[in-house]
Amino acid sequence: MKKFFTGMLFALGLMVAGEVNAQNKMGYISSQEVVSIMPETRKADSLLTDFRNALVQNATEKQNAFYAAIDKFGKDSATLSDAAKAIKKTELTKISQELSGEEERMQQELQKKQQELIQPINKKAYDAIQAVAKESGYTFVFEKEALLVAPPGEDILPLVAKKLNIKLPPSAPTGTQPVAPRPGTGGKQ
């Protein structure tokens, strides 16, 4: 009876171990690469470039208006009263201060617009990665660039690209490949 019980526990242990190993299918993907091959990214880049150009044009127009106001003040200052000169100088100082913060404001607006454009793209990529992982039985999917040492796994980029109906560029991975060594790791994974 004791041998039977021990044998049953051993068999149960083997079944559980086999089940745990079968459940731990691992893969990896470069989410940056997924986002970079999505057509939505090219459209977002184009929109962002247009937005940046509009910001630069607006800043240039403000700067030109400021220089024109300085020139006008220089020409008109001989005919202005001291009170009018003081008011004009205050206005010009205020405009100058606004212009000095213009570059920072432009950067903030550009970052905000970039986030606004890229967030839905990132969500779509993440949802596709989640769907592929679930459909293909992956328990773990790691970010390819974050792995210094990794067990053998599968690059799921081709599966995600297929899910998104995107044709992979010729240089993209096409199947199971080991993680490439990172620079500076001495070739060790």
XYZ file of C-alpha atoms in Angstrom:
189
model
C 0.000 0.000 0.000
C 2.849 2.350 0.876
C 4.523 1.596 -2.499
C 1.259 2.278 -4.315
C 0.812 5.610 -2.526
C 4.453 6.603 -3.235
C 4.059 5.585 -6.878
C 0.882 7.630 -7.196
C 2.576 10.693 -5.683
C 5.534 10.267 -8.033
C 3.251 9.959 -11.078
C 1.204 12.939 -9.931
C 4.432 14.946 -9.457
C 5.560 14.073 -12.989
C 2.200 15.089 -14.401
C 2.254 18.424 -12.534
C 5.864 19.106 -13.570
C 5.032 18.290 -17.185
C 1.978 20.527 -17.020
C 3.974 23.426 -15.532
C 6.644 23.071 -18.236
C 3.997 22.896 -20.950
C 2.300 25.984 -19.567
C 5.457 28.101 -19.583
C 5.833 28.759 -23.291
C 8.048 31.809 -23.691
C 8.490 34.276 -26.496
C 9.917 37.695 -27.072
C 9.247 40.680 -29.250
C 10.562 44.150 -29.921
C 7.528 46.346 -29.332
C 9.449 49.239 -30.887
C 9.871 47.212 -34.046
C 6.151 46.371 -34.111
C 5.227 50.044 -33.772
C 7.798 51.079 -36.386
C 6.332 48.792 -39.068
C 2.739 49.850 -38.465
C 1.327 52.155 -41.186
C -0.275 54.269 -38.472
C 3.219 55.233 -37.293
C 4.157 56.711 -40.670
C 0.921 58.708 -40.670
C 1.588 59.910 -37.099
C 5.143 60.909 -38.056
C 3.791 62.929 -40.972
C 1.189 64.633 -38.769
C 3.841 65.364 -36.147
C 6.138 66.906 -38.757
C 3.292 69.116 -39.993
C 2.501 70.129 -36.406
C 6.177 70.933 -35.720
C 6.354 73.047 -38.875
C 3.210 74.948 -37.844
C 4.703 75.614 -34.392
C 7.947 76.862 -35.921
C 6.074 79.072 -38.381
C 3.960 80.524 -35.564
C 7.067 81.231 -33.469
C 8.801 82.835 -36.448
C 5.783 85.074 -37.061
C 5.760 86.119 -33.390
C 9.477 86.862 -33.518
C 9.127 88.873 -36.727
C 6.236 90.845 -35.210
C 8.403 91.541 -32.156
C 11.290 92.816 -34.296
C 8.866 94.969 -36.302
C 7.480 96.398 -33.031
C 11.023 97.204 -31.859
C 11.785 98.941 -35.154
C 8.529 100.888 -34.988
C 9.266 101.891 -31.398
C 12.734 103.051 -32.430
C 11.283 105.210 -35.201
C 8.362 106.561 -33.160
C 10.182 107.092 -29.851
C 11.187 110.658 -30.725
C 7.533 111.658 -31.025
C 6.226 109.683 -28.020
C 5.775 111.104 -24.544
C 7.740 109.602 -21.672
C 4.605 107.835 -20.387
C 3.885 106.351 -23.832
C 7.537 105.234 -24.119
C 7.312 103.520 -20.720
C 4.137 101.701 -21.744
C 5.672 100.590 -25.062
C 8.860 99.419 -23.304
C 6.750 97.405 -20.851
C 4.810 95.830 -23.740
C 8.043 95.010 -25.601
C 9.592 93.506 -22.458
C 6.507 91.351 -21.937
C 6.632 90.137 -25.565
C 10.363 89.449 -25.219
C 9.747 87.325 -22.098
C 7.005 85.395 -23.880
C 9.340 84.743 -26.806
C 12.120 83.537 -24.517
C 9.804 80.766 -23.253
C 8.470 79.978 -26.714
C 10.958 77.188 -27.458
C 10.135 75.381 -24.227
C 6.411 75.797 -24.878
C 6.867 74.428 -28.397
C 8.703 71.379 -27.036
C 5.922 70.747 -24.531
C 3.225 71.037 -27.182
C 5.205 68.786 -29.509
C 5.615 66.136 -26.804
C 1.924 66.347 -25.935
C 0.949 65.927 -29.598
C 3.388 63.042 -30.022
C 1.898 61.281 -27.001
C -1.603 61.907 -28.328
C -0.693 60.377 -31.699
C 1.384 57.427 -30.474
C -0.839 56.276 -27.601
C -3.488 54.597 -29.809
C -0.744 52.999 -31.920
C 0.966 51.582 -28.827
C -2.379 50.290 -27.553
C -3.125 48.574 -30.856
C 0.328 46.943 -30.857
C -0.042 45.865 -27.221
C -3.498 44.407 -27.885
C -2.148 42.461 -30.876
C 0.762 41.120 -28.817
C -1.681 40.075 -26.069
C -3.966 38.367 -28.605
C -1.084 36.493 -30.273
C 0.283 35.392 -26.893
C -3.121 34.061 -25.875
C -3.881 32.424 -29.240
C -0.437 30.810 -29.482
C -0.251 29.708 -25.848
C 2.582 31.963 -24.693
C 2.659 32.322 -20.930
C 5.453 34.886 -21.014
C 6.370 37.402 -23.709
C 9.453 39.466 -22.974
C 10.677 42.731 -24.444
C 13.548 41.725 -26.726
C 15.711 44.782 -25.969
C 15.463 44.255 -22.200
C 16.849 40.709 -22.210
C 20.469 40.249 -21.270
C 20.131 36.526 -20.646
C 17.176 34.612 -21.893
C 16.061 31.032 -22.232
C 15.379 29.895 -25.757
C 12.187 31.463 -26.933
C 10.412 32.504 -30.024
C 10.298 35.918 -31.625
C 6.582 36.488 -32.074
C 7.004 39.523 -34.364
C 5.893 37.607 -37.473
C 2.758 36.414 -35.668
C 1.937 39.921 -34.443
C 2.570 41.406 -37.899
C 0.218 38.809 -39.371
C -2.396 39.657 -36.723
C -2.109 43.349 -37.687
C -2.163 42.522 -41.437
C 1.271 44.068 -41.911
C 3.856 42.742 -44.312
C 7.239 42.497 -42.624
C 10.200 44.225 -44.266
C 12.804 41.769 -45.640
C 15.223 42.463 -42.756
C 12.673 41.546 -40.072
C 12.854 38.173 -38.298
C 10.695 35.455 -39.805
C 10.549 32.778 -37.167
C 12.120 31.190 -34.148
C 15.475 32.802 -33.439
C 17.640 33.055 -30.353
C 18.030 36.428 -28.709
C 21.047 38.194 -30.199
C 23.814 39.120 -27.720
C 23.713 42.727 -26.606
C 26.727 44.923 -27.272
C 29.132 44.975 -24.360
C 28.087 41.568 -22.997
C 31.114 39.808 -24.435
C 28.909 37.719 -26.725
C 27.329 35.985 -23.727
C 23.613 35.689 -23.512
